[in-house]
Tab-separated table of C-alpha atoms in Angstrom:
chain	number	residue	atom	x	y	z
A	1	MET	CA	75.261	135.383	81.513
A	2	ASP	CA	77.682	133.883	78.854
A	3	LEU	CA	79.177	130.568	80.317
A	4	GLN	CA	81.864	130.384	77.623
A	5	LYS	CA	83.759	133.486	78.748
A	6	PRO	CA	86.424	133.049	81.488
A	7	PRO	CA	85.989	134.762	84.857
A	8	THR	CA	87.035	138.371	85.265
A	9	GLY	CA	90.653	138.807	85.966
A	10	LEU	CA	91.929	135.452	84.493
A	11	PRO	CA	93.831	135.811	81.167
A	12	GLU	CA	92.495	133.833	78.175
A	13	GLN	CA	94.675	130.836	77.250
A	14	GLN	CA	96.066	131.296	73.812
A	15	PRO	CA	96.411	128.115	71.651
A	16	ALA	CA	100.025	126.914	71.261
A	17	ARG	CA	101.520	128.230	68.162
A	18	GLN	CA	103.603	125.879	65.986
A	19	SER	CA	106.902	127.105	64.788
A	20	PRO	CA	106.863	127.858	61.033
A	21	GLU	CA	108.780	125.131	59.032
A	22	GLY	CA	111.303	126.073	56.646
A	23	CYS	CA	111.495	125.294	52.923
A	24	LEU	CA	114.207	122.707	53.620
A	25	VAL	CA	111.932	120.679	55.900
A	26	VAL	CA	109.123	120.802	53.386
A	27	ALA	CA	111.579	119.740	50.538
A	28	VAL	CA	112.982	116.776	52.533
A	29	ARG	CA	109.740	115.498	54.092
A	30	LEU	CA	107.771	114.375	51.003
A	31	PRO	CA	110.583	112.244	49.249
A	32	VAL	CA	111.807	110.728	52.471
A	33	ARG	CA	108.165	109.640	53.427
A	34	ILE	CA	107.603	108.147	50.076
A	35	VAL	CA	110.882	106.192	50.027
A	36	VAL	CA	110.341	105.075	53.714
A	37	LEU	CA	106.704	103.999	52.855
A	38	VAL	CA	108.013	101.855	49.971
A	39	LEU	CA	110.723	100.220	52.096
A	40	VAL	CA	108.489	99.813	55.288
A	41	VAL	CA	105.273	98.190	53.815
A	42	PRO	CA	106.924	94.857	52.888
A	43	VAL	CA	108.709	94.710	56.211
A	44	ARG	CA	105.456	95.371	58.049
A	45	MET	CA	103.487	92.831	56.129
A	46	VAL	CA	106.250	90.121	56.775
A	47	TRP	CA	106.357	91.115	60.401
A	48	ASP	CA	102.364	90.757	60.588
A	49	ALA	CA	102.713	87.368	58.801
A	50	LEU	CA	105.432	86.292	61.265
A	51	VAL	CA	103.360	87.315	64.216
A	52	VAL	CA	100.285	85.370	63.100
A	53	THR	CA	102.486	82.299	62.255
A	54	GLY	CA	104.139	82.535	65.695
A	55	ARG	CA	100.828	82.791	67.539
A	56	PHE	CA	99.564	79.755	65.513
A	57	LEU	CA	102.652	77.594	66.258
A	58	ASP	CA	102.600	78.707	69.864
A	59	ASP	CA	98.930	77.497	70.262
A	60	THR	CA	99.304	74.426	68.275
A	61	VAL	CA	102.896	73.199	68.557
A	62	PHE	CA	104.986	74.879	71.124
A	63	ARG	CA	102.672	74.775	74.163
A	64	PRO	CA	101.727	71.032	73.627
A	65	VAL	CA	105.373	70.105	72.956
A	66	GLY	CA	106.438	72.083	75.988
A	67	ARG	CA	103.884	70.377	78.276
A	68	ALA	CA	104.961	66.934	76.904
A	69	LEU	CA	108.584	67.734	77.468
A	70	LEU	CA	107.881	69.050	80.946
A	71	TRP	CA	106.012	65.884	81.726
A	72	VAL	CA	108.909	63.874	80.347
A	73	ALA	CA	111.516	65.803	82.192
A	74	ARG	CA	109.357	65.287	85.480
A	75	ALA	CA	109.023	61.569	84.827
A	76	VAL	CA	112.743	61.143	83.970
A	77	PHE	CA	114.518	63.484	86.388
A	78	VAL	CA	112.108	64.795	89.205
A	79	TRP	CA	110.261	61.684	90.190
A	80	PRO	CA	113.516	59.395	90.298
A	81	VAL	CA	115.282	62.085	92.374
A	82	VAL	CA	112.311	62.283	94.690
A	83	GLY	CA	112.028	58.525	94.973
A	84	LEU	CA	115.911	58.251	95.599
A	85	TRP	CA	115.676	60.998	98.345
A	86	ARG	CA	112.509	59.550	100.096
A	87	TYR	CA	113.216	55.846	99.906
A	88	VAL	CA	116.954	55.719	99.813
A	89	LEU	CA	118.828	58.809	101.175
A	90	VAL	CA	116.417	59.611	103.954
A	91	PRO	CA	116.580	56.036	105.460
A	92	LEU	CA	120.269	55.964	104.929
A	93	GLY	CA	120.739	59.346	106.552
A	94	ARG	CA	118.736	58.204	109.650
A	95	ALA	CA	120.680	54.922	109.842
A	96	LEU	CA	124.012	56.912	109.605
A	97	GLY	CA	122.797	59.446	112.159
A	98	TRP	CA	121.949	56.625	114.549
A	99	LEU	CA	125.279	54.862	113.806
A	100	GLY	CA	127.163	58.149	114.389
A	101	ASN	CA	125.309	58.784	117.555
A	102	VAL	CA	126.142	55.259	118.904
A	103	LEU	CA	129.826	55.271	117.639
A	104	LEU	CA	130.834	58.900	118.085
A	105	VAL	CA	128.489	61.042	120.237
A	106	VAL	CA	127.926	58.593	123.199
A	107	PRO	CA	131.773	57.802	123.423
A	108	MET	CA	132.685	61.420	123.247
A	109	LYS	CA	130.198	62.321	125.980
A	110	TRP	CA	131.695	59.585	128.125
A	111	PHE	CA	135.262	60.740	127.384
A	112	HIS	CA	134.254	64.354	128.268
A	113	ARG	CA	132.589	63.446	131.440
A	114	CYS	CA	134.994	60.798	132.688
A	115	VAL	CA	138.348	61.972	131.427
A	116	LEU	CA	138.374	65.675	130.280
A	117	THR	CA	136.334	67.090	133.114
A	118	PRO	CA	138.539	65.516	135.947
A	119	LEU	CA	141.731	66.461	133.990
A	120	GLY	CA	140.443	70.122	133.506
A	121	GLN	CA	139.637	70.396	137.299
A	122	ALA	CA	143.139	69.208	138.125
A	123	LEU	CA	144.629	71.771	135.710
A	124	MET	CA	142.556	74.447	137.227
A	125	TRP	CA	143.677	73.648	140.762
A	126	LEU	CA	147.384	73.534	139.577
A	127	TYR	CA	146.914	76.964	137.869
A	128	ALA	CA	145.277	78.517	141.077
A	129	ARG	CA	147.487	76.935	143.662
A	130	VAL	CA	150.932	76.704	141.912
A	131	LEU	CA	151.210	78.793	138.629
A	132	THR	CA	149.485	81.927	139.874
A	133	PRO	CA	151.719	82.514	143.026
A	134	VAL	CA	154.788	81.673	141.072
A	135	GLY	CA	153.714	84.145	138.257
A	136	HIS	CA	153.043	86.976	140.805
A	137	GLY	CA	156.609	86.598	142.164
A	138	VAL	CA	158.183	86.618	138.761
A	139	MET	CA	156.236	89.825	137.840
A	140	TRP	CA	157.182	91.644	141.004
A	141	VAL	CA	160.902	90.867	140.107
A	142	LEU	CA	160.386	92.011	136.593
A	143	ARG	CA	158.749	95.317	137.662
A	144	GLY	CA	161.756	96.119	139.865
A	145	VAL	CA	164.358	95.416	137.028
A	146	GLY	CA	162.081	97.419	134.636
A	147	ALA	CA	162.036	100.455	136.963
A	148	VAL	CA	165.799	100.464	137.284
A	149	LEU	CA	166.236	100.211	133.507
A	150	ALA	CA	163.722	102.927	132.925
A	151	LEU	CA	165.642	105.406	135.105
A	152	LEU	CA	168.815	104.641	133.338
A	153	GLY	CA	167.209	104.995	129.981
A	154	THR	CA	165.649	108.317	130.832
A	155	GLY	CA	169.030	109.768	131.742
A	156	VAL	CA	170.683	108.487	128.612
A	157	PHE	CA	167.925	109.663	126.403
A	158	ALA	CA	168.045	113.152	127.990
A	159	GLY	CA	171.785	113.582	127.472
A	160	VAL	CA	171.529	112.230	123.830
A	161	ALA	CA	168.656	114.602	123.157
A	162	TRP	CA	170.559	117.635	124.432
A	163	LEU	CA	173.614	116.703	122.315
A	164	VAL	CA	171.501	116.234	119.071
A	165	ARG	CA	169.670	119.568	119.782
A	166	TYR	CA	172.766	121.804	119.992
A	167	LEU	CA	174.954	119.906	117.648
A	168	VAL	CA	172.452	119.159	114.809
A	169	VAL	CA	169.093	120.874	115.125
A	170	VAL	CA	170.199	124.448	115.965
A	171	PRO	CA	172.902	124.666	113.171
A	172	ALA	CA	170.359	123.216	110.595
A	173	VAL	CA	167.705	125.809	111.572
A	174	TRP	CA	170.160	128.638	111.272
A	175	ALA	CA	171.286	127.365	107.858
A	176	TYR	CA	167.777	127.124	106.578
A	177	ALA	CA	166.692	130.615	107.691
A	178	ARG	CA	169.857	132.460	106.691
A	179	VAL	CA	171.003	130.684	103.631
A	180	LEU	CA	168.473	128.177	101.993
A	181	ALA	CA	165.320	130.143	102.250
A	182	PRO	CA	166.655	133.361	100.470
A	183	VAL	CA	168.281	131.221	97.725
A	184	GLY	CA	164.996	129.209	97.333
A	185	ARG	CA	162.910	132.424	97.017
A	186	ALA	CA	165.211	133.820	94.270
A	187	VAL	CA	165.124	130.540	92.356
A	188	ALA	CA	161.314	130.348	92.659
A	189	TRP	CA	160.868	133.990	91.383
A	190	LEU	CA	163.173	133.334	88.479
A	191	VAL	CA	161.432	130.050	87.553
A	192	GLY	CA	157.993	131.781	87.877
A	193	VAL	CA	159.023	134.616	85.543
A	194	VAL	CA	160.406	132.116	82.832
A	195	ALA	CA	157.247	129.820	83.180
A	196	THR	CA	154.945	132.846	82.826
A	197	GLY	CA	156.610	133.986	79.653
A	198	VAL	CA	156.716	130.419	78.193
A	199	GLY	CA	153.064	129.906	79.120
A	200	VAL	CA	152.005	133.238	77.465
A	201	ALA	CA	153.916	132.330	74.286
A	202	LEU	CA	152.342	128.743	74.192
A	203	TYR	CA	148.966	130.150	74.932
A	204	TRP	CA	149.069	132.544	71.871
A	205	VAL	CA	150.672	129.884	69.676
A	206	GLY	CA	147.888	127.320	70.546
A	207	ARG	CA	145.128	129.888	70.215
A	208	VAL	CA	146.352	130.971	66.706
A	209	LEU	CA	147.077	127.415	65.503
A	210	PHE	CA	144.386	125.343	66.968
A	211	VAL	CA	141.624	127.285	68.730
A	212	LEU	CA	140.730	129.868	66.086
A	213	PRO	CA	140.653	127.219	63.313
A	214	ALA	CA	138.632	124.743	65.342
A	215	LEU	CA	136.235	127.560	66.318
A	216	ALA	CA	135.902	128.519	62.671
A	217	LEU	CA	135.261	124.979	61.608
A	218	TRP	CA	132.683	124.429	64.300
A	219	ARG	CA	130.727	127.695	63.604
A	220	TRP	CA	130.820	127.646	59.816
A	221	VAL	CA	130.914	123.870	58.992
A	222	LEU	CA	129.850	121.469	61.668
A	223	VAL	CA	126.849	123.464	63.096
A	224	PRO	CA	125.137	123.831	59.760
A	225	VAL	CA	125.907	120.356	58.809
A	226	GLY	CA	124.621	119.210	62.225
A	227	ARG	CA	121.400	121.169	61.748
A	228	PHE	CA	120.829	119.615	58.403
A	229	LEU	CA	121.496	116.028	59.611
A	230	ALA	CA	119.164	116.732	62.605
A	231	VAL	CA	116.313	117.908	60.271
A	232	VAL	CA	117.011	114.824	57.988
A	233	GLY	CA	117.072	112.403	61.049
A	234	ARG	CA	113.930	113.851	62.533
A	235	GLU	CA	112.033	113.671	59.300
A	236	VAL	CA	113.328	110.127	58.787
A	237	GLY	CA	112.102	109.095	62.142
A	238	GLN	CA	108.728	110.773	61.741
A	239	ALA	CA	108.439	109.204	58.184
A	240	ILE	CA	109.250	105.652	59.678
A	241	GLY	CA	106.635	106.013	62.275
A	242	HIS	CA	104.018	107.252	59.844
A	243	ALA	CA	104.971	104.618	57.372
A	244	TRP	CA	104.753	101.974	60.027
A	245	ARG	CA	101.293	102.965	60.918
A	246	VAL	CA	100.162	103.157	57.298
A	247	ALA	CA	101.813	99.805	56.464
A	248	GLY	CA	99.899	98.398	59.486
A	249	ARG	CA	96.572	99.431	58.025
A	250	ILE	CA	97.587	98.192	54.624
A	251	SER	CA	98.720	94.923	56.032
A	252	LEU	CA	95.439	94.639	57.932
A	253	ALA	CA	93.413	95.326	54.796
A	254	VAL	CA	95.465	92.753	52.854
A	255	GLY	CA	95.059	90.236	55.724
A	256	ARG	CA	91.380	90.699	55.806
A	257	ALA	CA	91.141	90.340	52.054
A	258	LEU	CA	93.120	87.130	52.034
A	259	ALA	CA	91.012	85.760	54.903
A	260	THR	CA	87.800	86.651	53.039
A	261	LEU	CA	89.100	85.108	49.918
A	262	PHE	CA	90.167	81.982	51.821
A	263	ARG	CA	86.822	81.857	53.454
A	264	TRP	CA	84.948	82.112	50.059
A	265	ILE	CA	87.362	79.755	48.212
A	266	PHE	CA	87.812	77.066	50.776
A	267	VAL	CA	85.811	77.379	53.972
A	268	GLU	CA	82.326	78.152	52.485
A	269	PRO	CA	82.622	75.346	49.794
A	270	VAL	CA	83.700	72.863	52.494
A	271	ARG	CA	80.919	73.953	54.771
A	272	TRP	CA	78.328	73.723	52.053
A	273	VAL	CA	79.621	70.240	51.073
A	274	TYR	CA	79.438	69.224	54.740
A	275	ARG	CA	75.924	70.611	55.305
A	276	THR	CA	74.339	69.708	52.011
A	277	VAL	CA	76.051	66.475	51.118
A	278	LEU	CA	77.957	64.852	53.834
A	279	THR	CA	75.437	65.386	56.675
A	280	PRO	CA	72.428	63.783	54.572
A	281	VAL	CA	74.721	60.934	53.567
A	282	GLY	CA	75.771	60.371	57.051
A	283	HIS	CA	72.192	60.346	58.239
A	284	VAL	CA	71.234	57.830	55.562
A	285	VAL	CA	74.227	55.708	56.358
A	286	ARG	CA	73.373	55.917	60.184
A	287	ASP	CA	69.771	54.981	59.710
A	288	ALA	CA	70.129	52.477	56.848
A	289	VAL	CA	73.448	50.711	57.834
A	290	LEU	CA	74.888	51.547	61.206
A	291	ARG	CA	71.667	51.173	63.239
A	292	PRO	CA	70.726	47.757	61.753
A	293	VAL	CA	74.288	46.571	62.158
A	294	ALA	CA	74.293	47.738	65.787
A	295	GLU	CA	70.977	45.945	66.329
A	296	ALA	CA	72.314	42.802	64.819
A	297	ALA	CA	75.425	43.063	66.860
A	298	ARG	CA	73.476	43.528	70.084
A	299	GLY	CA	71.252	40.444	69.147
A	300	VAL	CA	74.310	38.429	68.465
A	301	GLY	CA	75.908	39.508	71.777
A	302	ARG	CA	72.613	38.540	73.681
A	303	ALA	CA	72.503	35.201	71.863
A	304	ALA	CA	76.138	34.570	72.693
A	305	ARG	CA	75.658	35.462	76.348
A	306	LEU	CA	72.629	33.122	76.487
A	307	ALA	CA	74.576	30.368	74.908
A	308	LEU	CA	77.585	30.968	77.370
A	309	ALA	CA	75.200	30.933	80.209
A	310	SER	CA	73.514	27.705	79.220
A	311	ALA	CA	76.891	26.196	78.564
A	312	ARG	CA	78.054	27.130	82.048
A	313	GLU	CA	74.886	25.746	83.558
A	314	SER	CA	75.267	22.448	81.739
A	315	ALA	CA	78.965	22.237	82.775
A	316	ARG	CA	77.936	22.841	86.382
A	317	GLN	CA	75.277	20.261	86.121
A	318	ALA	CA	77.657	17.814	84.584
A	319	ARG	CA	80.236	18.478	87.534
A	320	ALA	CA	77.539	17.884	89.994
A	321	ASP	CA	76.405	14.610	88.278
A	322	PHE	CA	79.977	13.393	88.174
A	323	ARG	CA	80.546	14.215	91.727
A	324	ARG	CA	77.293	12.320	92.857
A	325	MET	CA	78.397	9.399	90.614
A	326	LEU	CA	81.832	9.153	92.436
A	327	PHE	CA	81.073	10.180	95.912
A	328	GLY	CA	77.210	9.581	96.241
A	329	GLU	CA	74.750	11.968	97.636
A	330	PRO	CA	75.998	14.397	100.271
A	331	GLU	CA	74.624	14.007	103.679
A	332	ARG	CA	71.782	16.361	104.517
A	333	ARG	CA	72.211	18.340	107.740
A	334	GLU	CA	69.414	18.435	110.300
A	335	ALA	CA	67.474	21.463	110.476
A	336	VAL	CA	68.616	23.584	113.461
A	337	THR	CA	65.859	25.313	115.473
A	338	ARG	CA	66.292	29.013	114.948
A	339	ARG	CA	66.313	31.459	117.810
A	340	GLU	CA	63.475	33.434	116.280
A	341	PRO	CA	59.982	31.881	116.189
A	342	THR	CA	58.594	30.980	112.876
A	343	ALA	CA	55.581	32.792	111.280
A	344	ARG	CA	53.061	30.272	112.881
A	345	GLU	CA	54.684	30.634	116.409
A	346	THR	CA	55.072	34.418	116.772
A	347	ARG	CA	55.728	36.129	120.023
A	348	THR	CA	52.979	37.349	122.249
A	349	LEU	CA	52.843	39.249	125.463
A	350	GLY	CA	52.256	36.043	127.442
A	351	SER	CA	54.982	33.905	125.931
A	352	SER	CA	58.820	34.131	125.640
A	353	THR	CA	61.523	32.310	123.700
A	354	THR	CA	64.255	32.808	126.195
A	355	ALA	CA	65.262	30.125	128.751
A	356	LEU	CA	64.987	32.481	131.753
A	357	THR	CA	61.573	33.600	131.168
A	358	LYS	CA	59.789	30.268	129.847
A	359	ASP	CA	57.044	28.766	131.972
């Protein structure tokens, strides 16, 4: 069984066909790519050089300087503000809060409890016992007066409405239906006929003077020019992308060549000089000069420490002799019997050193 053939019943997928390119595209592509490559290669090389320089400056200059500036800003601005907040503003705020509580809150509570509360209770009693009954009576009187005025107003309104209906509304409706409506329809028909004629005339004038020339300009001038410019723009874009990639490879090759040249001209000679000249000379200097000098320095230091120790001991002895000469020998204190027995009088099972258990 052939595994490369598709299953029965499934159509084979045909490879996508590329549309054939015209002679204009082929004629534009090659010179455009050559010109763009010549223009893009220096730009790409300068760009790569700037990128490498920027990374080097970022690693060696900008980051350390930024960290130093951050530390300086923290030391100049943040730490003083934190210290001011912690050791000045917070204690001051607490003191002001305590003072406000003592001078405002406590008196206001006392005033509310001893003055405002009794006054409010008295006003509530006055409202419930005096103002409410008086208000109810006044409202009852006003309701009666309002009912009388409402009856009078209803009658007057009905009469005025009847007069307005038969003196104004009915004649106006008759005039609109019998006179204004027919005249308006005739005027509207006449205006519509005139507007239709004028619109048809303006349509054909605009079509002949503007639409047909604009359509011809679009079809025979702008469309071909647009297609040509589209082809040129597409080819320029593709050429820029291709030239940018090629310029990147050229820049990479040039960079590697310069790096190799720098390595063989500078790095390798410096490394060879360091390995074959400076390292043996350094070992010789270390073994022949530095180590003996270090040993001699250590010996001088030990001698100086011994001399200082002997000088301090002599000075201490001289002070002690001078003190004995002036004040005499100091009195010796009597030896106090220690609680623990000495080595000769050790504890046994039959003896004790405490006062309660002695025989």
